[in-house]
Coordinates of C-alpha atoms in Angstrom, one line a residue:
Chain A
M24 CA 122.2 127.3 13.4
Q25 CA 120.7 129.1 15.9
K26 CA 119.8 132.3 15.8
I27 CA 121.0 134.7 18.5
L28 CA 120.0 138.3 18.5
I29 CA 122.2 141.3 20.8
V30 CA 119.8 143.8 22.2
E31 CA 122.6 146.3 23.1
D32 CA 123.1 149.8 22.3
D33 CA 127.2 150.0 22.8
E34 CA 128.0 150.1 18.5
K35 CA 131.5 148.5 19.0
L36 CA 130.6 146.1 22.1
R37 CA 127.7 144.8 19.8
D38 CA 129.6 144.6 16.7
E39 CA 132.4 142.5 18.4
L40 CA 129.4 140.0 20.4
E41 CA 128.7 139.6 16.6
I42 CA 131.8 138.7 15.4
F43 CA 132.9 136.7 18.2
L44 CA 129.2 134.5 18.2
N45 CA 129.4 134.2 14.4
N46 CA 132.7 132.5 14.7
N47 CA 131.5 130.3 17.6
G48 CA 128.7 128.4 15.6
Y49 CA 126.2 131.1 16.0
K50 CA 123.8 133.4 13.8
A51 CA 123.9 136.6 15.3
E52 CA 122.2 139.8 14.4
S53 CA 121.7 142.5 16.2
L54 CA 119.6 145.3 16.7
K55 CA 120.4 148.4 15.7
K56 CA 117.5 151.0 16.2
F57 CA 115.7 151.2 19.7
N58 CA 112.1 152.7 19.5
N59 CA 110.4 149.6 18.5
T60 CA 112.7 147.3 20.6
I61 CA 109.8 144.8 21.5
Q62 CA 108.3 144.1 18.3
D63 CA 111.7 143.7 16.5
I64 CA 112.5 141.2 18.5
I65 CA 109.3 139.4 17.9
D66 CA 109.5 139.6 14.3
I67 CA 113.0 138.9 14.5
K68 CA 112.2 135.2 16.6
P69 CA 115.3 134.8 17.7
D70 CA 116.2 131.1 19.4
L71 CA 118.0 133.6 22.2
I72 CA 118.4 137.2 23.7
L73 CA 121.2 138.6 24.8
L74 CA 119.5 142.1 26.3
D75 CA 121.3 144.8 28.0
I76 CA 119.0 146.9 30.7
N77 CA 120.2 151.0 29.5
L78 CA 118.6 151.2 26.3
P79 CA 117.4 154.4 25.0
G80 CA 113.4 153.8 25.0
A81 CA 112.1 150.7 26.9
D82 CA 114.8 149.3 28.9
G83 CA 115.7 145.8 29.0
Q84 CA 113.9 145.0 32.4
Y85 CA 110.4 145.9 31.4
I86 CA 111.2 144.9 27.7
C87 CA 112.2 141.3 29.0
K88 CA 108.3 141.4 31.5
E89 CA 107.0 141.8 28.0
I90 CA 108.5 139.2 26.2
R91 CA 107.8 136.7 29.2
K92 CA 104.3 137.6 28.7
I93 CA 104.2 136.0 24.9
S94 CA 107.3 133.7 25.0
Q95 CA 109.6 131.1 26.7
L96 CA 112.0 132.7 24.6
P97 CA 116.1 132.4 26.9
I98 CA 117.1 135.8 27.8
I99 CA 120.4 136.7 29.3
V100 CA 120.2 139.7 30.4
V101 CA 124.4 141.3 30.1
T102 CA 125.0 144.3 31.6
S103 CA 126.8 147.1 33.9
R104 CA 124.6 147.3 36.9
D105 CA 126.6 145.2 39.7
N106 CA 124.3 144.7 42.1
D107 CA 121.5 142.5 44.0
I108 CA 118.8 144.6 43.5
D109 CA 118.8 144.9 39.7
E110 CA 119.8 141.1 39.4
L111 CA 116.9 139.8 41.3
L112 CA 114.3 142.4 39.9
S113 CA 115.8 141.2 35.9
I114 CA 115.3 137.1 37.4
N115 CA 111.8 138.2 38.7
Y116 CA 110.8 139.4 35.1
G117 CA 111.8 136.1 33.4
A118 CA 115.1 136.6 32.6
D119 CA 117.2 133.3 32.3
H120 CA 120.8 134.6 33.3
Y121 CA 122.3 137.8 34.7
V122 CA 125.8 138.7 33.8
T123 CA 127.5 141.8 34.5
K124 CA 130.4 143.8 32.4
P125 CA 133.1 143.1 31.8
F126 CA 131.8 139.4 31.6
N127 CA 133.7 136.4 30.9
I128 CA 133.1 135.7 27.3
Q129 CA 133.5 131.3 27.8
I130 CA 131.2 131.7 30.8
L131 CA 128.6 133.6 28.6
L132 CA 129.2 131.1 25.8
A133 CA 128.6 128.5 28.5
K134 CA 126.0 129.5 29.9
I135 CA 124.0 130.3 25.8
S136 CA 125.2 126.7 25.2
S137 CA 123.6 125.4 28.1
L138 CA 120.4 127.4 27.9
L139 CA 119.9 126.4 23.9
R140 CA 120.5 122.5 24.4
R141 CA 117.9 122.8 27.3
T142 CA 115.1 124.6 25.4
T143 CA 115.9 122.9 22.1
L144 CA 116.5 118.9 24.0
G145 CA 113.8 119.8 26.9
T146 CA 116.1 118.0 28.8
N147 CA 119.3 118.2 30.4
N148 CA 120.5 114.5 29.9
E149 CA 121.7 113.4 26.6
K150 CA 124.1 110.7 24.3
I151 CA 126.8 112.1 22.2
D152 CA 127.5 109.9 19.8
A153 CA 131.0 110.1 18.6
K154 CA 131.2 107.0 16.4
E155 CA 133.9 104.7 17.9
F156 CA 132.1 105.5 21.6
I157 CA 129.3 107.1 23.0
L158 CA 129.2 109.3 26.0
N159 CA 126.4 109.0 28.4
I160 CA 126.4 112.1 30.4
S161 CA 123.5 111.7 32.6
K162 CA 124.7 108.5 33.5
S163 CA 128.5 109.7 33.2
T164 CA 129.7 106.5 31.2
I165 CA 131.1 105.8 27.9
E166 CA 130.1 103.0 26.2
R167 CA 131.6 100.9 23.2
E168 CA 129.8 97.7 21.9
N169 CA 127.9 96.9 25.1
K170 CA 130.4 97.2 27.0
E171 CA 130.4 100.2 29.6
I172 CA 132.4 102.2 32.1
E173 CA 132.1 104.6 34.2
L174 CA 133.4 107.3 34.7
T175 CA 134.2 110.3 37.4
K176 CA 133.3 114.1 37.2
N177 CA 136.4 115.3 36.0
E178 CA 136.8 112.4 33.8
I179 CA 133.6 113.0 31.9
K180 CA 134.2 116.9 31.7
I181 CA 138.2 116.6 30.1
L182 CA 136.9 114.2 27.8
L183 CA 133.8 116.2 26.9
H184 CA 136.6 119.0 26.3
L185 CA 138.7 116.9 23.9
L186 CA 135.6 115.8 22.1
E187 CA 134.4 119.3 21.4
R188 CA 137.8 120.4 20.2
R189 CA 138.5 117.1 18.3
N190 CA 141.4 116.7 16.3
N191 CA 143.0 120.2 17.7
I192 CA 145.8 119.7 20.4
V193 CA 144.6 121.0 23.7
S194 CA 147.2 122.2 26.5
R195 CA 146.9 121.4 29.8
E196 CA 146.0 124.6 30.3
E197 CA 143.1 125.0 28.6
I198 CA 141.9 122.4 29.9
M199 CA 142.6 122.9 33.5
D200 CA 140.7 126.2 32.5
Y201 CA 137.8 124.3 31.5
L202 CA 137.6 122.4 34.7
W203 CA 138.1 125.1 36.7
E204 CA 135.3 127.0 34.6
S205 CA 133.3 123.9 35.9
N206 CA 134.2 124.6 39.9
S207 CA 137.0 121.6 39.5
F208 CA 139.7 123.3 40.8
I209 CA 142.1 121.0 39.9
D210 CA 146.0 120.9 39.9
D211 CA 148.8 120.1 37.8
N212 CA 149.3 116.4 39.3
T213 CA 145.6 115.6 39.6
L214 CA 145.4 116.5 36.3
T215 CA 147.7 114.3 34.9
V216 CA 146.7 111.2 37.1
N217 CA 143.2 112.0 35.7
I218 CA 144.2 111.9 31.9
T219 CA 146.0 108.9 32.5
R220 CA 143.0 107.0 34.3
L221 CA 140.9 108.3 31.7
R222 CA 143.5 106.6 29.6
N223 CA 143.4 103.5 30.9
K224 CA 139.5 102.9 30.6
L225 CA 139.6 103.8 27.1
Q226 CA 142.0 101.1 26.3
E227 CA 139.3 98.7 28.5
L228 CA 137.3 99.6 25.4
D229 CA 140.4 99.4 22.9
L230 CA 140.3 102.8 22.1
K231 CA 143.9 104.0 23.9
E232 CA 145.1 105.6 20.5
L233 CA 142.1 107.9 20.3
L234 CA 144.0 109.6 23.2
E235 CA 147.1 111.3 22.2
T236 CA 149.8 113.0 23.8
K237 CA 151.8 115.8 22.5
R238 CA 154.7 116.3 24.2
G239 CA 155.2 120.0 25.4
Q240 CA 151.9 120.9 23.6
G241 CA 149.1 118.8 25.4
Y242 CA 146.9 116.1 23.9
I243 CA 144.8 115.4 21.3
L244 CA 141.7 113.4 20.4
K245 CA 141.8 111.8 17.1
Chain B
M8 CA 127.5 172.5 89.8
K9 CA 130.0 173.3 92.6
F10 CA 128.4 175.6 95.8
S11 CA 131.9 177.3 95.6
S12 CA 132.2 178.5 92.2
F13 CA 128.1 179.4 92.6
L14 CA 129.4 181.6 95.5
K15 CA 132.3 183.1 93.6
D16 CA 129.6 184.1 90.3
K17 CA 127.9 185.8 93.3
I18 CA 130.9 187.6 95.3
L19 CA 129.7 191.0 93.7
Q20 CA 126.1 190.7 95.6
I21 CA 127.5 188.9 98.4
A22 CA 130.2 192.0 98.7
L23 CA 127.5 194.6 98.0
I24 CA 125.0 192.8 100.6
I25 CA 127.4 193.6 103.2
F26 CA 129.1 197.1 102.1
G27 CA 124.9 198.2 102.7
I28 CA 124.8 196.6 106.1
L29 CA 127.8 197.8 107.4
T30 CA 126.8 201.7 106.1
I31 CA 123.3 201.0 108.2
E32 CA 124.9 200.1 110.9
V33 CA 127.0 203.0 110.6
F34 CA 124.6 205.2 110.5
L35 CA 122.3 203.7 113.3
V36 CA 125.0 204.4 115.6
P37 CA 124.7 208.1 116.6
Y38 CA 120.7 206.5 117.4
P39 CA 119.6 205.4 120.7
Y40 CA 117.8 202.3 118.9
G41 CA 118.4 199.1 121.4
K42 CA 121.0 196.9 120.5
F43 CA 118.3 194.2 119.4
I44 CA 117.1 196.1 116.5
K45 CA 121.1 196.8 115.5
I46 CA 121.9 193.0 115.7
Y47 CA 118.1 192.1 114.0
I48 CA 118.4 194.0 110.7
P49 CA 121.7 192.6 109.4
I50 CA 120.5 189.4 110.8
V51 CA 117.3 189.6 108.3
I52 CA 118.9 190.8 105.7
L53 CA 121.5 188.5 105.6
T54 CA 119.3 185.3 106.2
L55 CA 116.3 186.1 103.4
Y56 CA 119.6 186.7 101.1
S57 CA 120.9 183.1 101.9
I58 CA 118.3 181.9 101.5
S59 CA 116.8 183.3 98.1
I60 CA 120.9 182.1 96.7
L61 CA 120.2 179.0 98.5
I62 CA 116.8 178.2 96.4
E63 CA 118.4 179.7 93.6
Y64 CA 121.1 177.3 93.7
F65 CA 119.1 174.3 93.9
I66 CA 117.3 175.3 90.9
K67 CA 120.4 175.8 88.7
A68 CA 122.3 172.8 90.5
R69 CA 119.7 170.4 89.4
Y70 CA 118.9 171.5 86.1
Y71 CA 122.5 171.4 84.6
S72 CA 123.7 168.5 86.9
H73 CA 120.6 167.0 84.7
I74 CA 121.9 168.3 81.8
Y75 CA 124.9 166.2 82.4
Y76 CA 123.8 163.4 83.1
L77 CA 121.9 163.4 79.9
L78 CA 125.1 164.3 78.0
N79 CA 126.8 161.4 79.6
E80 CA 124.3 159.0 78.6
L81 CA 123.5 160.1 74.9
D82 CA 125.5 158.3 72.3
N83 CA 124.8 160.9 70.0
K84 CA 126.1 164.0 72.0
Y85 CA 124.4 166.5 69.6
L86 CA 120.9 165.5 69.9
I87 CA 121.0 166.8 73.7
T88 CA 119.0 169.7 72.3
E89 CA 116.2 167.3 71.9
V90 CA 115.7 166.0 75.5
I91 CA 116.8 168.9 78.0
K92 CA 114.0 170.3 79.4
N93 CA 112.6 173.9 79.3
A94 CA 114.0 175.9 82.5
N95 CA 112.5 178.3 84.6
F96 CA 115.5 180.6 84.6
I97 CA 116.3 182.9 82.2
E98 CA 119.6 181.4 81.4
G99 CA 118.3 177.7 80.9
K100 CA 116.2 179.0 78.8
I101 CA 119.0 181.5 76.9
L102 CA 121.2 178.1 77.0
K103 CA 118.5 175.9 75.4
D104 CA 117.6 178.5 72.6
I105 CA 121.5 179.2 71.9
L106 CA 121.5 175.1 71.4
E107 CA 118.7 175.1 69.5
E108 CA 120.0 177.3 67.1
T109 CA 123.8 176.5 66.6
D110 CA 121.8 172.9 65.8
K111 CA 119.8 174.2 63.2
S112 CA 122.8 176.0 61.7
M113 CA 125.3 172.9 62.4
L114 CA 122.5 170.7 61.1
E115 CA 122.1 172.2 58.1
N116 CA 125.5 172.6 57.5
V117 CA 126.3 168.8 57.8
N118 CA 123.2 168.0 55.4
Q119 CA 125.1 170.1 52.5
Y120 CA 128.6 167.5 53.2
K121 CA 126.2 164.8 53.1
Y122 CA 124.0 165.8 50.1
S123 CA 127.2 166.5 48.6
Q124 CA 128.9 163.4 49.3
E125 CA 125.8 161.0 48.0
D126 CA 126.0 163.2 45.1
Y127 CA 129.4 162.4 44.6
K128 CA 128.9 158.8 45.4
E129 CA 126.3 158.8 42.5
Y130 CA 128.6 160.0 40.5
I131 CA 131.5 157.3 41.0
E132 CA 128.7 154.8 40.6
M133 CA 127.7 156.3 37.1
W134 CA 131.2 156.0 36.2
I135 CA 131.7 153.0 37.0
H136 CA 129.1 151.7 35.4
E137 CA 129.7 153.4 31.9
I138 CA 133.6 152.5 32.3
K139 CA 132.5 148.7 32.2
T140 CA 130.9 149.1 28.6
P141 CA 134.1 150.2 27.4
I142 CA 136.1 147.5 29.0
A143 CA 133.6 144.9 28.1
T144 CA 134.4 145.9 24.5
S145 CA 138.1 145.9 24.8
K146 CA 138.0 142.4 25.9
M147 CA 135.7 141.2 23.5
I148 CA 137.9 142.7 20.9
I149 CA 141.3 140.8 22.4
E150 CA 138.7 137.5 22.6
N151 CA 137.9 138.0 18.3
N152 CA 142.0 139.0 17.7
K153 CA 144.1 136.7 20.2
S154 CA 147.4 136.9 20.3
E155 CA 150.7 137.1 22.6
I156 CA 149.8 141.3 22.8
T157 CA 146.5 141.4 23.0
K158 CA 146.9 138.7 26.1
S159 CA 148.8 140.9 27.6
I160 CA 146.6 143.6 27.3
D161 CA 143.9 141.4 29.0
E162 CA 146.2 141.0 31.9
E163 CA 146.0 144.5 32.3
L164 CA 142.5 145.1 31.4
N165 CA 142.2 142.8 34.5
K166 CA 143.9 144.8 36.6
I167 CA 142.2 148.0 35.1
D168 CA 138.8 146.2 36.2
N169 CA 140.2 145.5 40.0
Y170 CA 141.2 148.6 40.7
I171 CA 137.5 150.0 39.2
E172 CA 135.8 147.8 41.5
Q173 CA 137.5 148.9 44.5
A174 CA 137.0 152.2 43.9
L175 CA 133.3 150.8 43.7
Y176 CA 133.1 150.1 46.7
Y177 CA 135.5 152.5 48.4
A178 CA 132.2 154.5 47.7
R179 CA 129.8 152.3 48.7
S180 CA 131.4 151.7 52.3
N181 CA 131.4 155.1 52.9
T182 CA 127.5 155.8 52.6
V183 CA 125.3 156.1 55.8
E184 CA 122.6 154.8 53.4
K185 CA 122.0 151.0 52.9
D186 CA 122.6 149.9 49.0
Y187 CA 122.9 146.3 49.9
Y188 CA 120.5 143.5 50.2
I189 CA 121.0 140.6 52.5
K190 CA 119.6 137.2 51.1
K191 CA 120.3 133.5 51.7
N192 CA 123.7 132.6 50.0
N193 CA 125.0 129.1 49.3
L194 CA 128.8 129.8 50.5
K195 CA 130.1 127.2 48.1
D196 CA 128.6 128.9 45.2
I197 CA 130.1 132.5 46.5
V198 CA 133.6 130.8 47.1
N199 CA 133.5 129.2 43.4
E200 CA 132.9 132.3 41.9
V201 CA 135.9 134.2 43.7
I202 CA 138.3 130.7 42.8
R203 CA 136.8 131.2 38.9
K204 CA 137.4 134.8 39.1
N205 CA 141.1 134.6 39.8
R206 CA 141.7 130.8 37.8
A207 CA 143.8 132.6 34.8
V208 CA 146.4 133.7 37.7
L209 CA 146.3 130.5 40.0
I210 CA 146.1 128.1 37.0
T211 CA 149.8 129.7 35.6
E212 CA 151.3 130.2 38.8
K213 CA 150.3 126.6 39.9
V214 CA 148.6 127.1 42.7
S215 CA 146.8 124.3 44.6
V216 CA 143.1 125.7 45.8
N217 CA 141.7 122.4 48.3
T218 CA 137.8 123.9 49.3
H219 CA 135.9 121.7 51.4
D220 CA 132.9 121.6 53.3
L221 CA 131.5 125.0 52.5
E222 CA 127.7 123.6 51.8
M223 CA 125.9 126.4 54.0
E224 CA 124.2 129.2 53.8
V225 CA 124.8 132.4 55.1
N226 CA 122.7 135.8 54.9
T227 CA 124.7 138.4 53.4
D228 CA 124.8 140.2 50.7
S229 CA 126.5 138.4 47.8
K230 CA 128.0 140.7 45.5
W231 CA 129.7 142.3 48.4
I232 CA 131.1 139.3 49.4
V233 CA 132.4 138.2 46.6
F234 CA 134.5 141.7 46.6
I235 CA 135.7 141.1 49.9
L236 CA 136.8 137.4 49.3
N237 CA 138.4 138.9 46.2
Q238 CA 140.2 140.9 47.9
I239 CA 141.9 138.4 50.3
I240 CA 142.5 135.8 47.4
Q241 CA 144.0 138.3 45.6
N242 CA 146.4 139.0 48.6
S243 CA 146.6 135.5 48.7
I244 CA 148.1 135.0 45.1
K245 CA 150.0 138.9 45.5
Y246 CA 152.1 137.5 48.4
M247 CA 152.9 133.8 47.3
K248 CA 156.2 132.4 47.5
N249 CA 155.8 131.3 43.6
N250 CA 158.0 127.5 44.6
N251 CA 155.2 125.7 43.0
L252 CA 154.3 124.7 46.7
D253 CA 151.9 127.5 47.2
Q254 CA 148.5 126.5 48.6
I255 CA 145.0 128.3 49.5
N256 CA 142.5 126.6 51.4
I257 CA 139.0 127.6 52.0
Y258 CA 136.8 125.8 54.5
A259 CA 133.8 127.1 56.9
K260 CA 132.8 125.2 60.2
Q261 CA 129.0 125.8 61.3
G262 CA 129.3 127.2 64.7
K263 CA 126.1 127.8 67.6
E264 CA 126.1 131.8 66.9
N265 CA 127.8 132.0 63.4
I266 CA 129.3 130.0 60.8
T267 CA 132.9 130.5 60.2
L268 CA 135.1 130.7 56.8
Y269 CA 138.6 130.1 56.7
I270 CA 141.2 131.0 53.9
E271 CA 144.6 130.1 54.6
D272 CA 147.6 130.5 52.4
N273 CA 151.4 129.5 52.4
G274 CA 152.8 132.4 51.2
I275 CA 155.3 135.0 53.4
G276 CA 153.0 135.7 55.9
I277 CA 153.3 139.3 57.8
K278 CA 155.4 140.0 60.5
E279 CA 153.9 140.2 64.0
G280 CA 154.1 143.9 65.2
E281 CA 152.1 144.4 61.7
I282 CA 148.9 142.2 61.9
N283 CA 147.0 143.9 63.9
R284 CA 147.6 147.3 61.9
V285 CA 146.7 145.4 58.2
F286 CA 142.9 147.1 58.3
E287 CA 144.2 150.4 58.3
K288 CA 143.9 152.8 55.9
G289 CA 146.5 153.5 54.0
F290 CA 149.1 150.7 56.1
T291 CA 151.3 148.8 53.8
G292 CA 153.9 147.5 56.1
T293 CA 157.1 145.5 54.8
N294 CA 155.8 143.3 52.6
G295 CA 153.8 146.0 50.8
R296 CA 157.0 147.9 50.2
I297 CA 158.3 145.0 48.4
S298 CA 159.0 146.7 45.3
S299 CA 156.3 144.1 43.0
K300 CA 154.3 143.8 45.4
K301 CA 152.6 147.6 45.3
S302 CA 150.4 147.7 48.0
T303 CA 148.0 150.5 48.2
G304 CA 147.4 149.8 51.6
I305 CA 142.8 150.0 51.0
G306 CA 141.9 146.5 50.0
L307 CA 141.7 145.5 54.0
Y308 CA 140.8 148.7 55.2
I309 CA 137.5 148.7 52.4
C310 CA 136.9 144.8 53.5
K311 CA 137.1 145.9 57.0
K312 CA 134.4 148.6 56.6
L313 CA 132.0 146.7 54.5
C314 CA 132.3 143.6 57.0
D315 CA 131.4 145.9 59.8
K316 CA 128.1 147.0 57.8
L317 CA 126.7 143.7 56.9
G318 CA 127.4 142.5 60.4
I319 CA 130.2 140.1 59.4
A320 CA 133.4 139.8 62.1
I321 CA 136.9 139.7 60.1
E322 CA 140.1 138.4 61.7
L323 CA 143.5 137.6 60.6
N324 CA 146.4 135.5 62.0
S325 CA 149.5 135.3 60.6
T326 CA 153.3 133.8 61.1
Q327 CA 156.0 135.2 58.9
D328 CA 157.1 132.8 56.3
K329 CA 154.5 129.9 57.1
G330 CA 151.7 132.0 55.8
T331 CA 148.3 133.8 56.6
Q332 CA 144.5 133.1 57.8
V333 CA 141.8 134.8 57.0
I334 CA 138.4 134.5 59.6
L335 CA 135.1 135.5 58.3
R336 CA 132.4 135.0 60.9
F337 CA 128.8 135.1 59.8
P338 CA 126.3 135.3 62.1
N339 CA 123.8 132.7 62.2
D340 CA 120.2 134.4 62.9
S341 CA 118.4 135.8 60.2
Y342 CA 118.1 138.9 61.6
I343 CA 121.5 141.2 60.9
D344 CA 122.0 143.7 62.8
M345 CA 121.2 147.0 59.9
K346 CA 123.4 149.4 60.5

């Protein structure tokens, strides 16, 4: 399990973040004291850190700069300082992302997982083995027994999300929310069309029964 | 300076001189001097006096008309003290002295307000940064305890966050000092961010959002422009017809001198007579008085102020019952007039 270190001086926020990250498949830890922050970070050896800027002792930007001198560890700056200059400074000091409070937790989660994916795999192209089929994200295709079918951008996003929540009912709103998050601002009708097409493509691979409609509730990938 | 009013000022002198001449003439009556002397004396006195008065008039008239001329030319009239020349007559010197004194005291007075305003702005900024952490924490608590109730609290938190944002930018829009940072930004990224911000409402209200032709670079402050667009889109959402046919279209056109961004909706629109007042502070109009809308009349006012600072032209067109179109024109040139 990947370890995320929370460097944040607000106790309550830090605790809630810890709970949330632990619930979402990460091992979260947080610093309680800030008198030796840089050394503490190095000792804990996290896979990623969430770093506040306003901290007692050394401030976040300084910490970021110092960490970068010795490590390529992914850093997401989480701060209430909402201006371009601080953002630029943080990025220049080597932060990978700059997120302002109050942050959208789903976006933060997406940023964490993409950063970790990049650092652990080294690349962005990947294949997901879903047992019955293989989802090839880099080629935007779905494969089964030498058969390969191309998917559109939206279709692959929908399938990916259903796959992440496999065996759970996913509501239409949730799928739309997920798509909007990644800048596909589709409406209700488009979603229906996309789902129908996706189902047809699954049928071509004889996998029609995998995607089920739960009337009034949403969809489920079995 | 009119000659007649100048003479009016000298009326006492002139009267006394004439009186003096008359008394001299009266004294001279019993003496047997020739007519020549009796005429010569008043003529000499009058001529010499007239010459001196004329010279004085020309010197003063030139000096004061120059001041008036400068006053006309100056954008900031209070700078007049800095540009007027030293006078070579006493009233001119006194005038300049007085102006310098008042200027100094006025400057102190103005500075006092400037500092107290800066101070206030700094306090507001600090307060806003402080309050963002409790909001973030509340949102995390909600995320960890999902229910219908917390979802509803979350919606209220979003409203609070929007009002806070408005307060922050209101404070920023009022300062003389420049606290924005202009750099190249991709228009599409900016627009996408704003739509993502509002996606919860847009999805539940089933608004269809269409964006196209946004792959362009604009020179602006990304945070400020996101705030501006956010206000515009929130207005669109607020004044929708809610008939399941609601639409928002966002697209841009590359022109010779500027990039024009269009934000269009098919909402309830604005009454014709009220359109040119929408950027006024506190103007709510007929729409704003619909009880459910709760307009504050501040959003577009701040937008306009921020746009002015960033050198963006903002326009609004609307047809009642048809919809509203907001146009933002970004200067193409990398040079932006820093006000």
